[in-house]
């Protein structure tokens, strides 16, 4: 449910949210989790991955969305995010599976990581919050860029 020594309540809530969605069978598949990188007991990076659910309706059955990701500021620029992304893709690879990575256009560091990993732009979208509730929000693809 919760990996040991997660820092901060916000991060714990993110892990609990994914655990709850899985337990309630709200994911379109069973493959979900997170890759954690530690320096001794200190968490320095994580990359979570989930199958389709209401937040990512554009994913096909079997696809995975990688995110959210985070790297502790003193450890940024050391290749941890690229290593984690490549590892998640390698260990979850299946025929016909596509891996998605949703990132805001202003997050240049994250975009560089996914480009180094060989990802290409599949489209642009927006975050929709029904009734102003983030919990019910989803990403809606508005301008597909072609095949992924």
Tab-separated table of N, CA and C in Angstrom, residues 19-137:
chain	number	residue	atom	x	y	z
A	19	UNK	N	-3.503	3.075	-4.948
A	19	UNK	CA	-3.820	1.801	-4.285
A	19	UNK	C	-5.331	1.613	-4.208
A	20	UNK	N	-6.052	2.660	-3.844
A	20	UNK	CA	-7.512	2.592	-3.734
A	20	UNK	C	-8.145	2.315	-5.096
A	21	UNK	N	-7.682	2.992	-6.132
A	21	UNK	CA	-8.227	2.744	-7.469
A	21	UNK	C	-8.025	1.291	-7.890
A	22	UNK	N	-6.872	0.751	-7.558
A	22	UNK	CA	-6.612	-0.655	-7.909
A	22	UNK	C	-7.512	-1.595	-7.112
A	23	UNK	N	-7.626	-1.334	-5.807
A	23	UNK	CA	-8.464	-2.190	-4.953
A	23	UNK	C	-9.938	-2.148	-5.355
A	24	UNK	N	-10.382	-0.999	-5.872
A	24	UNK	CA	-11.773	-0.852	-6.312
A	24	UNK	C	-11.965	-1.296	-7.767
A	25	UNK	N	-10.915	-1.804	-8.382
A	25	UNK	CA	-10.945	-2.287	-9.768
A	25	UNK	C	-11.398	-1.201	-10.736
A	26	UNK	N	-10.892	0.010	-10.539
A	26	UNK	CA	-11.250	1.127	-11.413
A	26	UNK	C	-10.249	1.326	-12.551
A	27	UNK	N	-9.157	0.581	-12.530
A	27	UNK	CA	-8.208	0.622	-13.637
A	27	UNK	C	-8.674	-0.333	-14.730
A	28	UNK	N	-8.295	-0.029	-15.974
A	28	UNK	CA	-8.656	-0.882	-17.103
A	28	UNK	C	-7.762	-2.114	-17.199
A	29	UNK	N	-6.787	-2.247	-16.319
A	29	UNK	CA	-5.891	-3.398	-16.325
A	29	UNK	C	-5.249	-3.562	-14.966
A	30	UNK	N	-4.435	-4.593	-14.840
A	30	UNK	CA	-3.812	-4.900	-13.547
A	30	UNK	C	-2.407	-4.334	-13.389
A	31	UNK	N	-1.787	-3.910	-14.474
A	31	UNK	CA	-0.407	-3.448	-14.398
A	31	UNK	C	-0.348	-2.015	-13.902
A	32	UNK	N	0.104	-1.859	-12.683
A	32	UNK	CA	0.303	-0.517	-12.125
A	32	UNK	C	1.342	-0.628	-11.018
A	33	UNK	N	1.937	0.498	-10.711
A	33	UNK	CA	2.945	0.485	-9.665
A	33	UNK	C	3.805	1.724	-9.726
A	34	UNK	N	4.969	1.629	-9.120
A	34	UNK	CA	5.912	2.745	-9.130
A	34	UNK	C	7.314	2.189	-8.989
A	35	UNK	N	8.235	2.812	-9.699
A	35	UNK	CA	9.643	2.507	-9.553
A	35	UNK	C	10.216	3.550	-8.599
A	36	UNK	N	10.824	3.094	-7.519
A	36	UNK	CA	11.409	3.980	-6.517
A	36	UNK	C	12.924	3.861	-6.555
A	37	UNK	N	13.594	4.995	-6.464
A	37	UNK	CA	15.053	5.011	-6.380
A	37	UNK	C	15.413	5.680	-5.060
A	38	UNK	N	16.243	4.996	-4.289
A	38	UNK	CA	16.633	5.501	-2.970
A	38	UNK	C	18.150	5.686	-2.902
A	39	UNK	N	18.551	6.599	-2.065
A	39	UNK	CA	19.945	6.755	-1.673
A	39	UNK	C	19.950	6.419	-0.191
A	40	UNK	N	20.377	5.212	0.124
A	40	UNK	CA	20.179	4.633	1.460
A	40	UNK	C	18.678	4.638	1.755
A	41	UNK	N	18.224	5.247	2.831
A	41	UNK	CA	16.804	5.240	3.168
A	41	UNK	C	16.048	6.408	2.525
A	42	UNK	N	16.760	7.340	1.931
A	42	UNK	CA	16.141	8.545	1.371
A	42	UNK	C	15.576	8.278	-0.024
A	43	UNK	N	14.287	8.568	-0.212
A	43	UNK	CA	13.679	8.465	-1.532
A	43	UNK	C	14.167	9.649	-2.362
A	44	UNK	N	14.781	9.364	-3.533
A	44	UNK	CA	15.320	10.441	-4.363
A	44	UNK	C	14.606	10.542	-5.714
A	45	UNK	N	13.840	9.515	-6.084
A	45	UNK	CA	13.061	9.568	-7.330
A	45	UNK	C	11.953	8.523	-7.270
A	46	UNK	N	10.840	8.854	-7.912
A	46	UNK	CA	9.824	7.838	-8.183
A	46	UNK	C	9.173	8.132	-9.516
A	47	UNK	N	8.776	7.080	-10.199
A	47	UNK	CA	8.006	7.150	-11.436
A	47	UNK	C	6.862	6.156	-11.298
A	48	UNK	N	5.648	6.681	-11.235
A	48	UNK	CA	4.461	5.834	-11.122
A	48	UNK	C	3.930	5.504	-12.516
A	49	UNK	N	3.187	4.412	-12.619
A	49	UNK	CA	2.566	4.041	-13.895
A	49	UNK	C	1.223	3.380	-13.621
A	50	UNK	N	0.243	3.707	-14.477
A	50	UNK	CA	-1.118	3.193	-14.320
A	50	UNK	C	-1.719	2.884	-15.684
A	51	UNK	N	-2.662	1.950	-15.714
A	51	UNK	CA	-3.417	1.728	-16.957
A	51	UNK	C	-4.514	2.795	-17.086
A	52	UNK	N	-5.333	2.663	-18.111
A	52	UNK	CA	-6.410	3.622	-18.362
A	52	UNK	C	-7.379	3.652	-17.183
A	53	UNK	N	-7.784	4.851	-16.825
A	53	UNK	CA	-8.913	5.096	-15.929
A	53	UNK	C	-9.449	6.461	-16.290
A	54	UNK	N	-10.451	6.958	-15.587
A	54	UNK	CA	-11.135	8.170	-16.038
A	54	UNK	C	-10.196	9.350	-16.259
A	55	UNK	N	-9.073	9.392	-15.581
A	55	UNK	CA	-8.157	10.524	-15.707
A	55	UNK	C	-7.449	10.537	-17.066
A	56	UNK	N	-7.292	9.369	-17.688
A	56	UNK	CA	-6.601	9.243	-18.976
A	56	UNK	C	-7.471	8.460	-19.957
A	57	UNK	N	-8.601	9.027	-20.371
A	57	UNK	CA	-9.544	8.270	-21.208
A	57	UNK	C	-9.031	7.963	-22.607
A	58	UNK	N	-7.977	8.633	-23.066
A	58	UNK	CA	-7.454	8.418	-24.411
A	58	UNK	C	-6.572	7.178	-24.504
A	59	UNK	N	-6.184	6.570	-23.383
A	59	UNK	CA	-5.392	5.348	-23.424
A	59	UNK	C	-6.259	4.201	-23.930
A	60	UNK	N	-5.654	3.303	-24.678
A	60	UNK	CA	-6.340	2.081	-25.102
A	60	UNK	C	-6.180	1.020	-24.017
A	61	UNK	N	-7.009	-0.003	-24.077
A	61	UNK	CA	-6.835	-1.128	-23.158
A	61	UNK	C	-5.420	-1.665	-23.331
A	62	UNK	N	-4.753	-1.902	-22.229
A	62	UNK	CA	-3.394	-2.420	-22.260
A	62	UNK	C	-2.321	-1.349	-22.225
A	63	UNK	N	-2.655	-0.105	-22.582
A	63	UNK	CA	-1.674	0.975	-22.533
A	63	UNK	C	-1.375	1.362	-21.091
A	64	UNK	N	-0.244	2.031	-20.890
A	64	UNK	CA	0.126	2.539	-19.574
A	64	UNK	C	0.480	4.014	-19.670
A	65	UNK	N	0.135	4.751	-18.639
A	65	UNK	CA	0.520	6.147	-18.506
A	65	UNK	C	1.580	6.210	-17.418
A	66	UNK	N	2.735	6.777	-17.749
A	66	UNK	CA	3.819	6.900	-16.784
A	66	UNK	C	3.772	8.303	-16.198
A	67	UNK	N	3.534	8.392	-14.930
A	67	UNK	CA	3.430	9.673	-14.242
A	67	UNK	C	2.502	9.501	-13.066
A	68	UNK	N	2.650	10.164	-12.060
A	68	UNK	CA	3.549	11.265	-11.991
A	68	UNK	C	4.954	10.804	-11.631
A	69	UNK	N	5.883	11.698	-11.888
A	69	UNK	CA	7.269	11.406	-11.554
A	69	UNK	C	7.806	12.559	-10.716
A	70	UNK	N	8.823	12.268	-9.963
A	70	UNK	CA	9.422	13.287	-9.110
A	70	UNK	C	10.865	12.890	-8.822
A	71	UNK	N	11.743	13.890	-8.798
A	71	UNK	CA	13.130	13.694	-8.394
A	71	UNK	C	13.463	14.748	-7.349
A	72	UNK	N	14.067	14.314	-6.259
A	72	UNK	CA	14.508	15.219	-5.200
A	72	UNK	C	15.467	16.248	-5.818
A	73	UNK	N	15.258	17.541	-5.559
A	73	UNK	CA	16.069	18.574	-6.224
A	73	UNK	C	17.581	18.354	-6.215
A	74	UNK	N	18.209	17.935	-5.109
A	74	UNK	CA	19.668	17.738	-5.175
A	74	UNK	C	20.104	16.606	-6.122
A	75	UNK	N	19.167	15.750	-6.536
A	75	UNK	CA	19.482	14.606	-7.384
A	75	UNK	C	19.086	14.820	-8.840
A	76	UNK	N	18.545	15.991	-9.158
A	76	UNK	CA	18.130	16.279	-10.529
A	76	UNK	C	19.349	16.463	-11.422
A	77	UNK	N	19.160	16.134	-12.705
A	77	UNK	CA	20.244	16.283	-13.671
A	77	UNK	C	21.256	15.153	-13.641
A	78	UNK	N	20.958	14.084	-12.927
A	78	UNK	CA	21.887	12.954	-12.807
A	78	UNK	C	21.427	11.726	-13.595
A	79	UNK	N	20.339	11.863	-14.363
A	79	UNK	CA	19.871	10.762	-15.195
A	79	UNK	C	18.908	9.801	-14.517
A	80	UNK	N	18.473	10.097	-13.304
A	80	UNK	CA	17.572	9.179	-12.595
A	80	UNK	C	16.226	9.049	-13.295
A	81	UNK	N	15.657	10.176	-13.753
A	81	UNK	CA	14.342	10.132	-14.405
A	81	UNK	C	14.413	9.330	-15.703
A	82	UNK	N	15.466	9.527	-16.487
A	82	UNK	CA	15.630	8.764	-17.725
A	82	UNK	C	15.796	7.280	-17.427
A	83	UNK	N	16.635	6.946	-16.455
A	83	UNK	CA	16.815	5.549	-16.058
A	83	UNK	C	15.481	4.928	-15.634
A	84	UNK	N	14.717	5.645	-14.810
A	84	UNK	CA	13.432	5.118	-14.335
A	84	UNK	C	12.452	4.932	-15.486
A	85	UNK	N	12.356	5.907	-16.367
A	85	UNK	CA	11.437	5.823	-17.500
A	85	UNK	C	11.796	4.643	-18.396
A	86	UNK	N	13.066	4.505	-18.731
A	86	UNK	CA	13.494	3.386	-19.573
A	86	UNK	C	13.247	2.046	-18.885
A	87	UNK	N	13.448	1.998	-17.583
A	87	UNK	CA	13.231	0.753	-16.839
A	87	UNK	C	11.752	0.380	-16.803
A	88	UNK	N	10.886	1.339	-16.526
A	88	UNK	CA	9.442	1.063	-16.506
A	88	UNK	C	8.992	0.553	-17.873
A	89	UNK	N	9.432	1.210	-18.942
A	89	UNK	CA	9.050	0.775	-20.292
A	89	UNK	C	9.555	-0.638	-20.550
A	90	UNK	N	10.794	-0.921	-20.171
A	90	UNK	CA	11.371	-2.253	-20.425
A	90	UNK	C	10.638	-3.349	-19.664
A	91	UNK	N	10.361	-3.127	-18.390
A	91	UNK	CA	9.762	-4.208	-17.591
A	91	UNK	C	8.259	-4.354	-17.815
A	92	UNK	N	7.615	-3.357	-18.402
A	92	UNK	CA	6.169	-3.456	-18.647
A	92	UNK	C	5.851	-3.640	-20.130
A	93	UNK	N	6.883	-3.812	-20.948
A	93	UNK	CA	6.681	-3.950	-22.397
A	93	UNK	C	5.845	-5.191	-22.697
A	94	UNK	N	4.871	-5.000	-23.566
A	94	UNK	CA	4.043	-6.089	-24.087
A	94	UNK	C	3.697	-5.758	-25.532
A	95	UNK	N	3.393	-6.782	-26.340
A	95	UNK	CA	2.978	-6.491	-27.719
A	95	UNK	C	1.754	-5.579	-27.722
A	96	UNK	N	1.747	-4.623	-28.601
A	96	UNK	CA	0.632	-3.687	-28.800
A	96	UNK	C	0.476	-2.657	-27.682
A	97	UNK	N	1.255	-2.746	-26.624
A	97	UNK	CA	1.143	-1.770	-25.522
A	97	UNK	C	1.863	-0.485	-25.916
A	98	UNK	N	1.203	0.633	-25.676
A	98	UNK	CA	1.847	1.928	-25.830
A	98	UNK	C	2.034	2.529	-24.443
A	99	UNK	N	3.121	3.239	-24.289
A	99	UNK	CA	3.414	3.946	-23.048
A	99	UNK	C	3.216	5.433	-23.295
A	100	UNK	N	2.468	6.063	-22.416
A	100	UNK	CA	2.159	7.487	-22.520
A	100	UNK	C	2.838	8.225	-21.377
A	101	UNK	N	3.153	9.491	-21.647
A	101	UNK	CA	3.768	10.348	-20.637
A	101	UNK	C	3.150	11.722	-20.818
A	102	UNK	N	2.279	12.108	-19.904
A	102	UNK	CA	1.588	13.392	-19.979
A	102	UNK	C	2.449	14.428	-19.265
A	103	UNK	N	2.732	15.537	-19.967
A	103	UNK	CA	3.597	16.566	-19.401
A	103	UNK	C	3.128	17.934	-19.892
A	104	UNK	N	3.207	18.919	-19.017
A	104	UNK	CA	2.863	20.280	-19.408
A	104	UNK	C	3.951	20.843	-20.311
A	105	UNK	N	3.562	21.664	-21.264
A	105	UNK	CA	4.489	22.233	-22.239
A	105	UNK	C	5.588	23.067	-21.581
A	106	UNK	N	5.337	23.605	-20.396
A	106	UNK	CA	6.334	24.439	-19.716
A	106	UNK	C	7.381	23.615	-18.966
A	107	UNK	N	7.171	22.314	-18.838
A	107	UNK	CA	8.092	21.454	-18.097
A	107	UNK	C	9.184	20.937	-19.038
A	108	UNK	N	10.107	21.823	-19.415
A	108	UNK	CA	11.150	21.497	-20.381
A	108	UNK	C	12.056	20.355	-19.920
A	109	UNK	N	12.364	20.300	-18.632
A	109	UNK	CA	13.246	19.227	-18.139
A	109	UNK	C	12.600	17.862	-18.358
A	110	UNK	N	11.324	17.738	-18.054
A	110	UNK	CA	10.618	16.476	-18.232
A	110	UNK	C	10.485	16.127	-19.714
A	111	UNK	N	10.256	17.128	-20.539
A	111	UNK	CA	10.150	16.890	-21.983
A	111	UNK	C	11.488	16.387	-22.533
A	112	UNK	N	12.591	16.938	-22.079
A	112	UNK	CA	13.911	16.456	-22.518
A	112	UNK	C	14.109	14.988	-22.139
A	113	UNK	N	13.662	14.610	-20.949
A	113	UNK	CA	13.796	13.221	-20.505
A	113	UNK	C	13.029	12.283	-21.432
A	114	UNK	N	11.769	12.596	-21.728
A	114	UNK	CA	10.977	11.682	-22.567
A	114	UNK	C	11.485	11.660	-23.998
A	115	UNK	N	12.010	12.786	-24.479
A	115	UNK	CA	12.592	12.787	-25.825
A	115	UNK	C	13.850	11.921	-25.866
A	116	UNK	N	14.696	12.002	-24.829
A	116	UNK	CA	15.889	11.141	-24.763
A	116	UNK	C	15.501	9.673	-24.716
A	117	UNK	N	14.348	9.373	-24.134
A	117	UNK	CA	13.879	7.991	-24.036
A	117	UNK	C	13.221	7.513	-25.330
A	118	UNK	N	13.104	8.415	-26.329
A	118	UNK	CA	12.544	8.016	-27.615
A	118	UNK	C	11.059	8.253	-27.765
A	119	UNK	N	10.435	8.924	-26.816
A	119	UNK	CA	9.010	9.232	-26.932
A	119	UNK	C	8.819	10.345	-27.963
A	120	UNK	N	7.669	10.355	-28.612
A	120	UNK	CA	7.322	11.408	-29.554
A	120	UNK	C	5.980	12.008	-29.170
A	121	UNK	N	5.753	13.229	-29.589
A	121	UNK	CA	4.504	13.917	-29.280
A	121	UNK	C	3.340	13.226	-29.976
A	122	UNK	N	2.328	12.859	-29.194
A	122	UNK	CA	1.138	12.221	-29.748
A	122	UNK	C	-0.035	13.177	-29.840
A	123	UNK	N	0.033	14.297	-29.152
A	123	UNK	CA	-1.045	15.259	-29.214
A	123	UNK	C	-0.960	16.242	-28.077
A	124	UNK	N	-1.871	17.178	-28.100
A	124	UNK	CA	-1.962	18.166	-27.035
A	124	UNK	C	-3.365	18.127	-26.471
A	125	UNK	N	-3.454	18.388	-25.190
A	125	UNK	CA	-4.753	18.311	-24.548
A	125	UNK	C	-4.879	19.317	-23.438
A	126	UNK	N	-5.898	19.124	-22.659
A	126	UNK	CA	-6.161	20.025	-21.547
A	126	UNK	C	-6.714	19.225	-20.379
A	127	UNK	N	-6.591	19.800	-19.212
A	127	UNK	CA	-7.078	19.205	-17.969
A	127	UNK	C	-8.491	19.732	-17.725
A	128	UNK	N	-9.444	18.845	-17.590
A	128	UNK	CA	-10.840	19.200	-17.351
A	128	UNK	C	-11.196	18.812	-15.918
A	129	UNK	N	-11.806	19.741	-15.170
A	129	UNK	CA	-12.243	19.459	-13.795
A	129	UNK	C	-13.765	19.633	-13.730
A	130	UNK	N	-14.517	18.530	-13.805
A	130	UNK	CA	-15.973	18.644	-13.700
A	130	UNK	C	-16.374	19.241	-12.355
A	131	UNK	N	-17.265	20.184	-12.386
A	131	UNK	CA	-17.764	20.856	-11.180
A	131	UNK	C	-16.630	21.446	-10.345
A	132	UNK	N	-15.473	21.675	-10.968
A	132	UNK	CA	-14.336	22.255	-10.269
A	132	UNK	C	-13.618	21.298	-9.337
A	133	UNK	N	-13.905	19.982	-9.446
A	133	UNK	CA	-13.317	18.984	-8.555
A	133	UNK	C	-12.114	18.304	-9.208
A	134	UNK	N	-10.940	18.538	-8.646
A	134	UNK	CA	-9.721	17.935	-9.187
A	134	UNK	C	-9.796	16.406	-9.165
A	135	UNK	N	-10.398	15.849	-8.131
A	135	UNK	CA	-10.492	14.392	-8.004
A	135	UNK	C	-11.165	13.753	-9.214
A	136	UNK	N	-12.151	14.428	-9.802
A	136	UNK	CA	-12.872	13.889	-10.953
A	136	UNK	C	-12.264	14.316	-12.280
A	137	UNK	N	-11.166	15.054	-12.230
A	137	UNK	CA	-10.566	15.606	-13.436
A	137	UNK	C	-9.992	14.564	-14.364
